[in-house]
């Protein structure tokens, strides 16, 4: 599934999570697909089988928190998708899902 | 009209609360001791502000009732770690506008293991919808990533954070109310158990049950040594969660406060900077223009040794303990204690001006509520 934010029809500002009212005051939005970005930081909490988490700077300039599906590193270009309720990122161009 | 803080109180912090401890009980204890410290009668109190994350289903008005307070002004505060500064500012306004004559501000928490874990995943709708499904485990992971970003931007090493943490532990060793007072070396810090790299257990405040409170009145109503409130400035949702998290929002608020009072952080003798994580303390130092050339590495390596810098002199939440949102008042009560000359073994001699910050409400990736207050010995 595609992760989506909002794009304001009046001023063009993009937001994730979706905005209810734009900073410009508009309530008119288009759905804005969020599909590509770059890994800014990562951490894997300690204890048991914990996921690798990343802050990803999206093409639109948002920063989102995602779970790594596969090997990523700081600075990596990634593709972003929503799997059920989870936001996942994987190396752009990778064909294999090496598990979450 | 100027206002003053005339009393502080607390419910002692504990890591192992007895079975009959309740949040209501802790708040009542802290409020009662603050009013006693202020030398006021219980019936003098006509304003109340409460912040607590473990009070539901009760609210401030329940607290008033259970404490036998009939009031003209009341506030429920929900801005997390900024609550102390927010409530101080609100209490000042209440007194200045004649809504109340004596306001008690109180905050504290008592979590069971279950309630604390549930708290992290359902903190707000954005956390519930976008973070909890990742099994992110709480704010430690978020601030771990902010810390690593800060390390890159400022050329910091783990030992730089360690110098701050060790300094706060050294302050705590001189504070009988701190929960962690035993000596910590830089080596102890560097070998601490990791929590979410680069953060370790010593980068996260110990959760305690407890509460803090203070009393605000008009300065004209004071009869003794007190602490004058020079001003406060707050900012909420400064950047719509669009930044890295390193710009905490304090810079603009500090500028506004300096314009209003003529006093800035650099003029202060003692500082309490909100310390949910060391990175947040360091970020505030930069935002408050306390770091020459923004060279945080040099600052950490030269200023913290031997408690040479009067920052978080209670030990801060990192060593004194974090009583939930009570931690948002810890900085206020410590600066007040210093300015009243009652800080005992950790007293900053001649402390005349103090600054307190608040920071809290991690809406998605970092805190969205921040503020600061300036206090003066009088």
CSV table of C-alpha atoms in Angstrom, one decimal:
chain,number,residue,atom,x,y,z
A,1,UNK,CA,0.0,0.0,0.0
A,2,UNK,CA,1.1,3.5,-0.6
A,3,UNK,CA,1.8,5.8,2.3
A,4,UNK,CA,0.0,9.1,1.8
A,5,UNK,CA,0.1,12.6,3.2
A,6,UNK,CA,-1.7,15.7,2.1
A,7,UNK,CA,-0.9,18.4,-0.4
A,8,UNK,CA,-2.7,21.7,0.0
A,9,UNK,CA,-4.5,22.8,-3.1
A,10,UNK,CA,-4.0,26.5,-2.2
A,11,UNK,CA,-0.4,26.8,-1.2
A,12,UNK,CA,1.1,23.4,-2.1
A,13,UNK,CA,2.4,22.6,1.4
A,14,UNK,CA,2.8,18.9,2.0
A,15,UNK,CA,2.2,17.3,5.4
A,16,UNK,CA,2.5,13.9,7.1
A,17,UNK,CA,0.6,12.9,9.1
A,18,UNK,CA,-2.3,14.3,7.0
A,19,UNK,CA,-3.2,17.9,7.9
A,20,UNK,CA,-6.8,18.8,8.8
A,21,UNK,CA,-6.1,22.5,8.2
A,22,UNK,CA,-3.1,23.8,6.3
A,23,UNK,CA,-0.8,26.5,7.8
A,24,UNK,CA,-2.3,28.8,5.2
A,25,UNK,CA,-5.8,28.2,6.5
A,26,UNK,CA,-7.0,26.0,3.7
A,27,UNK,CA,-9.1,22.9,4.1
A,28,UNK,CA,-8.7,21.7,0.6
A,29,UNK,CA,-6.2,18.9,0.1
A,30,UNK,CA,-5.1,16.3,-2.4
A,31,UNK,CA,-3.8,12.9,-1.4
A,32,UNK,CA,0.0,13.1,-1.7
A,33,UNK,CA,1.8,9.8,-2.2
A,34,UNK,CA,5.0,9.4,-0.2
A,35,UNK,CA,7.1,6.8,-1.9
A,36,UNK,CA,10.8,7.8,-1.8
A,37,UNK,CA,13.3,9.2,0.7
A,38,UNK,CA,16.7,9.1,2.3
A,39,UNK,CA,17.7,7.6,5.6
A,40,UNK,CA,18.8,10.3,8.1
A,41,UNK,CA,19.3,8.2,11.3
A,42,UNK,CA,18.7,4.7,12.6
A,43,UNK,CA,18.5,2.8,15.8
A,44,UNK,CA,17.6,-0.7,17.0
A,45,UNK,CA,16.2,-0.7,20.5
A,46,UNK,CA,17.9,-3.3,22.7
A,47,UNK,CA,16.2,-6.4,24.1
A,48,UNK,CA,14.6,-9.3,22.4
A,49,UNK,CA,13.8,-9.3,18.7
A,50,UNK,CA,13.4,-5.5,18.2
A,51,UNK,CA,13.1,-3.8,14.8
A,52,UNK,CA,15.5,-1.4,13.1
A,53,UNK,CA,13.9,2.0,13.1
A,54,UNK,CA,14.8,4.9,10.9
A,55,UNK,CA,14.1,8.6,10.4
A,56,UNK,CA,13.6,9.1,6.7
A,57,UNK,CA,13.6,12.4,4.9
A,58,UNK,CA,11.0,12.1,2.2
A,59,UNK,CA,11.3,13.5,-1.3
A,60,UNK,CA,8.7,16.1,-0.3
A,61,UNK,CA,10.8,17.1,2.7
A,62,UNK,CA,8.8,15.5,5.5
A,63,UNK,CA,10.6,13.4,8.1
A,64,UNK,CA,8.9,10.1,8.9
A,65,UNK,CA,9.7,7.3,11.3
A,66,UNK,CA,9.7,3.9,9.6
A,67,UNK,CA,10.7,0.3,10.1
A,68,UNK,CA,13.5,-1.0,8.0
A,69,UNK,CA,12.5,-4.0,5.8
A,70,UNK,CA,15.9,-5.2,4.9
A,71,UNK,CA,19.4,-3.8,5.2
A,72,UNK,CA,19.6,0.0,5.1
A,73,UNK,CA,22.3,2.5,6.1
A,74,UNK,CA,22.5,6.2,6.9
A,75,UNK,CA,22.2,8.2,3.7
A,76,UNK,CA,20.6,5.3,1.7
A,77,UNK,CA,17.9,6.1,-0.8
A,78,UNK,CA,14.9,4.1,0.1
A,79,UNK,CA,11.4,3.3,-1.1
A,80,UNK,CA,8.6,3.9,1.4
A,81,UNK,CA,5.4,1.9,1.7
A,82,UNK,CA,2.7,1.1,4.1
A,83,UNK,CA,2.2,-2.6,5.0
A,84,UNK,CA,-1.0,-2.8,6.9
A,85,UNK,CA,-0.5,-0.3,9.7
A,86,UNK,CA,3.3,-0.3,9.5
A,87,UNK,CA,5.4,2.2,7.6
A,88,UNK,CA,8.3,0.3,6.0
A,89,UNK,CA,11.4,1.4,4.0
A,90,UNK,CA,13.7,-0.7,1.9
A,91,UNK,CA,16.7,0.1,-0.3
A,92,UNK,CA,15.6,1.7,-3.5
A,93,UNK,CA,16.1,-0.8,-6.2
A,94,UNK,CA,16.2,-3.8,-3.9
A,95,UNK,CA,14.1,-6.7,-5.1
A,96,UNK,CA,14.3,-8.8,-2.0
A,97,UNK,CA,12.5,-8.3,1.3
A,98,UNK,CA,14.9,-9.5,3.9
A,99,UNK,CA,12.3,-9.5,6.6
A,100,UNK,CA,11.3,-6.8,9.1
B,1,UNK,CA,2.1,44.0,39.1
B,2,UNK,CA,4.8,41.5,39.8
B,3,UNK,CA,4.4,38.0,41.2
B,4,UNK,CA,6.5,35.8,43.4
B,5,UNK,CA,7.0,32.1,44.2
B,6,UNK,CA,6.8,31.9,48.0
B,7,UNK,CA,6.9,28.2,48.7
B,8,UNK,CA,7.9,24.8,47.3
B,9,UNK,CA,6.9,21.3,48.3
B,10,UNK,CA,7.2,17.8,47.2
B,11,UNK,CA,6.1,14.2,47.7
B,12,UNK,CA,9.4,12.4,48.1
B,13,UNK,CA,10.6,10.5,45.0
B,14,UNK,CA,10.7,6.7,45.2
B,15,UNK,CA,11.6,4.0,42.6
B,16,UNK,CA,9.6,1.5,44.7
B,17,UNK,CA,6.3,2.9,45.8
B,18,UNK,CA,4.4,1.2,48.5
B,19,UNK,CA,1.1,-0.6,47.5
B,20,UNK,CA,-1.1,2.1,48.8
B,21,UNK,CA,0.5,5.0,46.9
B,22,UNK,CA,-1.8,6.9,44.6
B,23,UNK,CA,-1.3,9.8,42.2
B,24,UNK,CA,-3.9,11.8,44.1
B,25,UNK,CA,-2.1,11.2,47.4
B,26,UNK,CA,1.2,12.3,45.9
B,27,UNK,CA,-0.3,15.5,44.5
B,28,UNK,CA,-2.0,16.3,47.8
B,29,UNK,CA,1.2,15.7,49.8
B,30,UNK,CA,3.2,18.0,47.5
B,31,UNK,CA,0.6,20.7,47.5
B,32,UNK,CA,0.2,20.6,51.3
B,33,UNK,CA,3.9,20.9,51.9
B,34,UNK,CA,4.3,23.8,49.4
B,35,UNK,CA,1.5,25.8,51.1
B,36,UNK,CA,3.1,25.1,54.5
B,37,UNK,CA,6.5,26.3,53.2
B,38,UNK,CA,4.8,29.4,51.9
B,39,UNK,CA,3.5,30.2,55.4
B,40,UNK,CA,-0.1,30.4,54.1
B,41,UNK,CA,-3.2,29.0,55.5
B,42,UNK,CA,-4.8,26.2,53.4
B,43,UNK,CA,-7.9,28.4,53.1
B,44,UNK,CA,-5.8,31.2,51.5
B,45,UNK,CA,-5.5,29.1,48.4
B,46,UNK,CA,-7.9,30.2,45.7
B,47,UNK,CA,-6.2,29.0,42.5
B,48,UNK,CA,-4.9,25.5,41.4
B,49,UNK,CA,-3.1,24.2,38.4
B,50,UNK,CA,-2.5,20.5,38.0
B,51,UNK,CA,-0.5,18.4,35.6
B,52,UNK,CA,-0.4,14.6,35.8
B,53,UNK,CA,-0.4,11.8,33.3
B,54,UNK,CA,-1.7,9.2,35.7
B,55,UNK,CA,-4.6,11.1,37.2
B,56,UNK,CA,-7.4,9.8,35.0
B,57,UNK,CA,-10.3,9.4,35.4
B,58,UNK,CA,-9.8,12.4,37.7
B,59,UNK,CA,-9.0,15.9,36.8
B,60,UNK,CA,-7.8,19.1,38.5
B,61,UNK,CA,-11.3,19.7,39.9
B,62,UNK,CA,-11.3,16.3,41.5
B,63,UNK,CA,-7.9,17.2,43.1
B,64,UNK,CA,-9.4,20.4,44.4
B,65,UNK,CA,-12.3,18.5,46.0
B,66,UNK,CA,-10.2,15.7,47.5
B,67,UNK,CA,-7.9,18.4,48.9
B,68,UNK,CA,-10.8,20.5,50.3
B,69,UNK,CA,-10.0,23.6,48.2
B,70,UNK,CA,-12.7,25.9,46.9
B,71,UNK,CA,-11.3,27.9,44.1
B,72,UNK,CA,-11.9,30.9,41.8
B,73,UNK,CA,-9.3,29.7,39.2
B,74,UNK,CA,-8.4,26.2,38.1
B,75,UNK,CA,-6.4,24.7,35.3
B,76,UNK,CA,-5.7,21.2,33.9
B,77,UNK,CA,-2.5,21.3,32.1
B,78,UNK,CA,-1.5,18.9,29.3
B,79,UNK,CA,1.8,20.1,27.8
B,80,UNK,CA,4.0,17.4,29.3
B,81,UNK,CA,7.5,18.5,30.2
B,82,UNK,CA,6.5,22.1,29.4
B,83,UNK,CA,3.8,22.0,32.1
B,84,UNK,CA,5.8,23.5,34.9
B,85,UNK,CA,6.7,26.7,32.9
B,86,UNK,CA,3.2,26.8,31.3
B,87,UNK,CA,1.5,26.6,34.7
B,88,UNK,CA,3.8,29.1,36.2
B,89,UNK,CA,2.9,31.5,33.4
B,90,UNK,CA,-0.8,30.8,33.8
B,91,UNK,CA,-0.6,31.3,37.6
B,92,UNK,CA,1.2,34.6,37.1
B,93,UNK,CA,-1.6,35.7,34.7
B,94,UNK,CA,-4.3,34.6,37.1
B,95,UNK,CA,-2.8,36.7,39.9
B,96,UNK,CA,-2.1,39.7,37.7
B,97,UNK,CA,-5.7,39.8,36.4
B,98,UNK,CA,-7.1,39.3,39.9
B,99,UNK,CA,-8.6,35.8,39.2
B,100,UNK,CA,-6.7,34.4,42.2
B,101,UNK,CA,-4.6,35.6,45.1
B,102,UNK,CA,-2.7,32.4,45.9
B,103,UNK,CA,-2.2,29.7,43.3
B,104,UNK,CA,-0.8,26.3,44.0
B,105,UNK,CA,0.8,24.6,41.0
B,106,UNK,CA,1.3,20.9,41.4
B,107,UNK,CA,2.5,18.0,39.1
B,108,UNK,CA,3.3,14.4,39.7
B,109,UNK,CA,2.8,10.9,38.7
B,110,UNK,CA,2.6,7.3,40.0
B,111,UNK,CA,2.7,4.6,37.3
B,112,UNK,CA,2.1,1.0,37.5
B,113,UNK,CA,4.3,-1.1,35.1
B,114,UNK,CA,1.2,-1.7,33.0
B,115,UNK,CA,0.1,1.9,32.8
B,116,UNK,CA,3.5,3.2,31.9
B,117,UNK,CA,3.9,0.7,29.0
B,118,UNK,CA,0.4,1.5,27.7
B,119,UNK,CA,1.1,5.2,28.0
B,120,UNK,CA,4.0,5.0,25.5
B,121,UNK,CA,1.9,3.4,22.7
B,122,UNK,CA,-1.2,5.5,23.1
B,123,UNK,CA,0.3,8.8,24.0
B,124,UNK,CA,-1.6,10.6,21.2
B,125,UNK,CA,-3.4,9.6,18.0
B,126,UNK,CA,-0.3,10.0,15.8
B,127,UNK,CA,1.7,7.7,18.1
B,128,UNK,CA,-1.1,5.2,18.1
B,129,UNK,CA,-1.5,5.3,14.4
B,130,UNK,CA,2.0,5.7,13.0
B,131,UNK,CA,4.6,4.8,15.7
B,132,UNK,CA,3.0,2.0,17.8
B,133,UNK,CA,2.5,-0.2,14.7
B,134,UNK,CA,6.3,-0.1,14.2
B,135,UNK,CA,6.8,-1.5,17.7
B,136,UNK,CA,8.9,1.5,18.2
B,137,UNK,CA,9.1,0.9,22.0
B,138,UNK,CA,8.7,4.5,23.2
B,139,UNK,CA,10.5,7.9,22.9
B,140,UNK,CA,14.0,6.4,23.6
B,141,UNK,CA,14.3,5.3,20.0
B,142,UNK,CA,13.2,8.7,18.7
B,143,UNK,CA,15.7,10.6,20.9
B,144,UNK,CA,18.4,8.1,20.0
B,145,UNK,CA,18.0,9.1,16.4
B,146,UNK,CA,18.0,12.8,17.3
B,147,UNK,CA,21.1,12.2,19.4
B,148,UNK,CA,22.9,10.6,16.5
B,149,UNK,CA,21.9,13.5,14.3
B,150,UNK,CA,23.2,15.9,16.8
B,151,UNK,CA,26.5,14.0,17.1
B,152,UNK,CA,27.0,14.3,13.3
B,153,UNK,CA,26.0,18.0,13.2
B,154,UNK,CA,28.1,19.1,16.1
B,155,UNK,CA,31.0,16.6,15.9
B,156,UNK,CA,30.1,15.1,19.3
B,157,UNK,CA,31.2,11.8,20.8
B,158,UNK,CA,29.4,9.7,23.4
B,159,UNK,CA,31.9,11.0,26.0
B,160,UNK,CA,30.7,14.5,25.5
B,161,UNK,CA,27.2,13.5,26.6
B,162,UNK,CA,28.8,11.6,29.3
B,163,UNK,CA,30.4,14.7,30.7
B,164,UNK,CA,27.0,16.3,31.1
B,165,UNK,CA,25.5,13.2,32.7
B,166,UNK,CA,28.4,12.7,35.1
B,167,UNK,CA,28.2,16.4,36.1
B,168,UNK,CA,24.5,16.0,36.9
B,169,UNK,CA,25.2,13.0,38.9
B,170,UNK,CA,27.8,15.0,40.8
B,171,UNK,CA,25.2,17.6,41.6
B,172,UNK,CA,22.8,14.9,42.7
B,173,UNK,CA,25.4,13.6,45.2
B,174,UNK,CA,24.9,16.9,47.0
B,175,UNK,CA,21.1,16.7,46.8
B,176,UNK,CA,19.5,14.5,49.6
B,177,UNK,CA,16.3,14.3,47.6
B,178,UNK,CA,17.8,12.8,44.5
B,179,UNK,CA,17.2,9.1,43.9
B,180,UNK,CA,20.5,8.4,42.2
B,181,UNK,CA,23.4,9.9,44.2
B,182,UNK,CA,26.2,7.4,43.9
B,183,UNK,CA,29.3,8.5,42.1
B,184,UNK,CA,29.5,8.0,38.3
B,185,UNK,CA,32.6,8.2,36.3
B,186,UNK,CA,32.9,8.8,32.6
B,187,UNK,CA,34.0,5.2,32.3
B,188,UNK,CA,30.8,4.1,34.0
B,189,UNK,CA,28.8,6.2,31.5
B,190,UNK,CA,30.6,4.8,28.5
B,191,UNK,CA,30.1,1.2,29.7
B,192,UNK,CA,26.4,1.5,30.6
B,193,UNK,CA,23.9,-0.9,29.2
B,194,UNK,CA,22.6,0.3,25.8
B,195,UNK,CA,18.9,1.0,25.5
B,196,UNK,CA,18.6,2.3,21.9
B,197,UNK,CA,22.0,3.1,20.4
B,198,UNK,CA,23.6,5.5,21.0
B,199,UNK,CA,21.5,5.9,24.2
B,200,UNK,CA,22.2,3.9,27.3
B,201,UNK,CA,20.4,3.6,30.6
B,202,UNK,CA,22.3,6.6,31.9
B,203,UNK,CA,20.8,8.8,29.1
B,204,UNK,CA,17.2,8.1,30.3
B,205,UNK,CA,15.8,9.5,33.5
B,206,UNK,CA,14.8,7.0,36.1
B,207,UNK,CA,11.0,6.8,36.5
B,208,UNK,CA,9.9,7.5,40.0
B,209,UNK,CA,6.6,8.1,41.8
B,210,UNK,CA,6.5,11.6,43.3
B,211,UNK,CA,5.2,15.1,42.9
B,212,UNK,CA,6.4,18.7,43.1
B,213,UNK,CA,4.5,21.9,43.9
B,214,UNK,CA,5.0,25.6,44.3
B,215,UNK,CA,2.9,28.6,45.4
B,216,UNK,CA,2.5,31.9,43.5
B,217,UNK,CA,1.2,35.1,45.0
B,218,UNK,CA,1.4,38.8,44.1
B,219,UNK,CA,4.8,40.2,45.1
B,220,UNK,CA,3.0,42.8,47.2
B,221,UNK,CA,1.7,40.0,49.4
B,222,UNK,CA,5.1,38.7,50.3
B,223,UNK,CA,6.6,39.3,53.7
B,224,UNK,CA,9.9,37.4,53.4
B,225,UNK,CA,12.6,36.4,51.1
B,226,UNK,CA,11.0,35.2,47.9
B,227,UNK,CA,11.6,34.6,44.3
B,228,UNK,CA,10.2,37.2,41.8
B,229,UNK,CA,8.9,36.0,38.5
B,230,UNK,CA,10.5,38.2,35.8
B,231,UNK,CA,8.6,36.6,33.0
B,232,UNK,CA,7.9,33.6,30.9
B,233,UNK,CA,7.6,32.8,27.2
B,234,UNK,CA,6.2,29.7,25.6
B,235,UNK,CA,5.9,28.2,22.2
B,236,UNK,CA,3.6,25.4,21.1
B,237,UNK,CA,4.0,23.4,17.9
B,238,UNK,CA,6.8,25.7,16.7
B,239,UNK,CA,7.5,23.9,13.5
B,240,UNK,CA,4.7,21.4,12.9
B,241,UNK,CA,7.1,18.5,13.5
B,242,UNK,CA,8.9,19.4,10.2
B,243,UNK,CA,12.4,19.8,11.6
B,244,UNK,CA,15.2,17.5,12.8
B,245,UNK,CA,14.2,18.1,16.5
B,246,UNK,CA,17.4,19.9,17.3
B,247,UNK,CA,15.7,23.3,17.1
B,248,UNK,CA,13.7,22.8,20.3
B,249,UNK,CA,11.8,26.1,19.9
B,250,UNK,CA,13.4,27.9,22.8
B,251,UNK,CA,15.4,30.3,20.7
B,252,UNK,CA,12.4,32.5,19.7
B,253,UNK,CA,10.9,32.3,23.1
B,254,UNK,CA,14.2,33.3,24.8
B,255,UNK,CA,14.5,36.2,22.4
B,256,UNK,CA,11.0,37.4,23.3
B,257,UNK,CA,11.7,37.0,27.0
B,258,UNK,CA,15.0,38.9,26.7
B,259,UNK,CA,13.2,41.8,25.0
B,260,UNK,CA,10.5,41.9,27.7
B,261,UNK,CA,12.8,41.6,30.7
B,262,UNK,CA,16.3,42.7,29.6
B,263,UNK,CA,17.6,39.5,31.0
B,264,UNK,CA,18.9,36.5,28.9
B,265,UNK,CA,20.2,33.1,29.8
B,266,UNK,CA,23.8,34.3,29.9
B,267,UNK,CA,23.0,36.7,32.7
B,268,UNK,CA,21.7,33.8,34.9
B,269,UNK,CA,23.6,32.4,37.9
B,270,UNK,CA,21.7,29.0,37.8
B,271,UNK,CA,19.9,27.1,35.1
B,272,UNK,CA,17.5,24.3,35.0
B,273,UNK,CA,17.2,23.0,31.4
B,274,UNK,CA,14.7,20.3,30.8
B,275,UNK,CA,16.6,17.0,30.7
B,276,UNK,CA,14.5,14.1,29.4
B,277,UNK,CA,17.6,13.3,27.4
B,278,UNK,CA,21.1,14.7,27.4
B,279,UNK,CA,20.7,15.7,23.7
B,280,UNK,CA,17.8,17.9,24.6
B,281,UNK,CA,19.9,19.7,27.2
B,282,UNK,CA,22.7,20.3,24.7
B,283,UNK,CA,20.2,21.5,22.1
B,284,UNK,CA,18.8,24.0,24.5
B,285,UNK,CA,22.3,25.3,25.4
B,286,UNK,CA,22.7,26.2,21.7
B,287,UNK,CA,19.2,27.6,21.4
B,288,UNK,CA,19.8,29.8,24.4
B,289,UNK,CA,23.0,31.2,22.9
B,290,UNK,CA,25.1,29.8,25.7
B,291,UNK,CA,27.6,28.0,23.5
B,292,UNK,CA,30.2,30.2,21.9
B,293,UNK,CA,30.4,29.7,18.1
B,294,UNK,CA,27.9,26.8,18.6
B,295,UNK,CA,30.9,24.7,19.4
B,296,UNK,CA,29.1,22.1,21.6
B,297,UNK,CA,32.0,19.7,21.6
B,298,UNK,CA,34.4,22.3,23.1
B,299,UNK,CA,31.6,23.3,25.6
B,300,UNK,CA,31.1,19.8,26.8
B,301,UNK,CA,34.8,19.1,27.1
B,302,UNK,CA,35.6,22.2,29.1
B,303,UNK,CA,32.6,23.5,31.0
B,304,UNK,CA,31.0,20.6,32.9
B,305,UNK,CA,34.0,19.3,34.8
B,306,UNK,CA,33.9,19.6,38.6
B,307,UNK,CA,30.4,21.2,38.5
B,308,UNK,CA,31.9,24.3,37.1
B,309,UNK,CA,28.6,25.1,35.3
B,310,UNK,CA,25.5,25.7,37.4
B,311,UNK,CA,23.2,23.6,35.3
B,312,UNK,CA,20.5,21.2,36.7
B,313,UNK,CA,22.0,21.5,40.2
B,314,UNK,CA,19.4,19.1,41.6
B,315,UNK,CA,21.0,16.4,39.5
B,316,UNK,CA,18.1,17.0,37.0
B,317,UNK,CA,15.7,14.3,36.1
B,318,UNK,CA,18.5,12.2,34.9
B,319,UNK,CA,19.8,11.7,38.5
B,320,UNK,CA,17.1,13.2,40.8
B,321,UNK,CA,14.4,11.2,39.1
B,322,UNK,CA,11.5,11.8,36.8
B,323,UNK,CA,8.1,11.7,38.5
B,324,UNK,CA,6.3,11.7,35.2
B,325,UNK,CA,5.2,15.2,34.5
B,326,UNK,CA,6.4,16.2,37.9
B,327,UNK,CA,9.7,16.4,36.2
B,328,UNK,CA,8.4,19.6,34.5
B,329,UNK,CA,8.4,21.3,37.9
B,330,UNK,CA,11.7,20.0,39.2
B,331,UNK,CA,13.6,22.7,37.4
B,332,UNK,CA,11.4,25.4,38.8
B,333,UNK,CA,11.6,24.2,42.4
B,334,UNK,CA,15.4,23.7,42.2
B,335,UNK,CA,16.0,27.3,40.8
B,336,UNK,CA,13.6,28.6,43.5
B,337,UNK,CA,15.5,26.7,46.2
B,338,UNK,CA,18.8,28.1,44.9
B,339,UNK,CA,17.6,31.7,44.7
B,340,UNK,CA,16.2,31.4,48.3
B,341,UNK,CA,19.7,30.2,49.4
B,342,UNK,CA,18.3,26.9,50.6
B,343,UNK,CA,20.2,24.5,48.4
B,344,UNK,CA,22.6,23.3,51.1
B,345,UNK,CA,25.7,21.5,49.9
B,346,UNK,CA,24.9,22.4,46.3
B,347,UNK,CA,24.2,26.1,46.8
B,348,UNK,CA,25.4,28.4,44.1
B,349,UNK,CA,26.8,31.3,46.2
B,350,UNK,CA,25.1,34.6,45.6
B,351,UNK,CA,22.6,33.1,43.1
B,352,UNK,CA,20.5,36.0,42.1
B,353,UNK,CA,19.0,35.2,38.6
B,354,UNK,CA,17.8,31.8,37.5
B,355,UNK,CA,16.3,30.4,34.3
B,356,UNK,CA,14.1,27.4,33.9
B,357,UNK,CA,13.0,25.7,30.7
B,358,UNK,CA,10.3,23.2,29.9
B,359,UNK,CA,10.1,20.9,26.9
B,360,UNK,CA,7.6,18.2,26.2
B,361,UNK,CA,4.8,16.6,24.3
B,362,UNK,CA,6.5,14.4,21.7
B,363,UNK,CA,3.7,14.6,19.1
B,364,UNK,CA,5.5,12.4,16.6
B,365,UNK,CA,9.2,12.7,16.5
B,366,UNK,CA,10.1,15.3,19.2
B,367,UNK,CA,8.6,17.8,21.7
B,368,UNK,CA,6.2,20.4,20.5
B,369,UNK,CA,5.7,22.4,23.7
B,370,UNK,CA,8.6,24.5,25.0
B,371,UNK,CA,9.1,27.5,27.2
B,372,UNK,CA,11.2,29.3,29.7
B,373,UNK,CA,10.9,31.4,32.7
B,374,UNK,CA,13.2,33.9,34.4
B,375,UNK,CA,13.3,34.1,38.2
B,376,UNK,CA,15.1,36.6,40.5
B,377,UNK,CA,16.0,36.5,44.2
B,378,UNK,CA,14.2,39.1,46.2
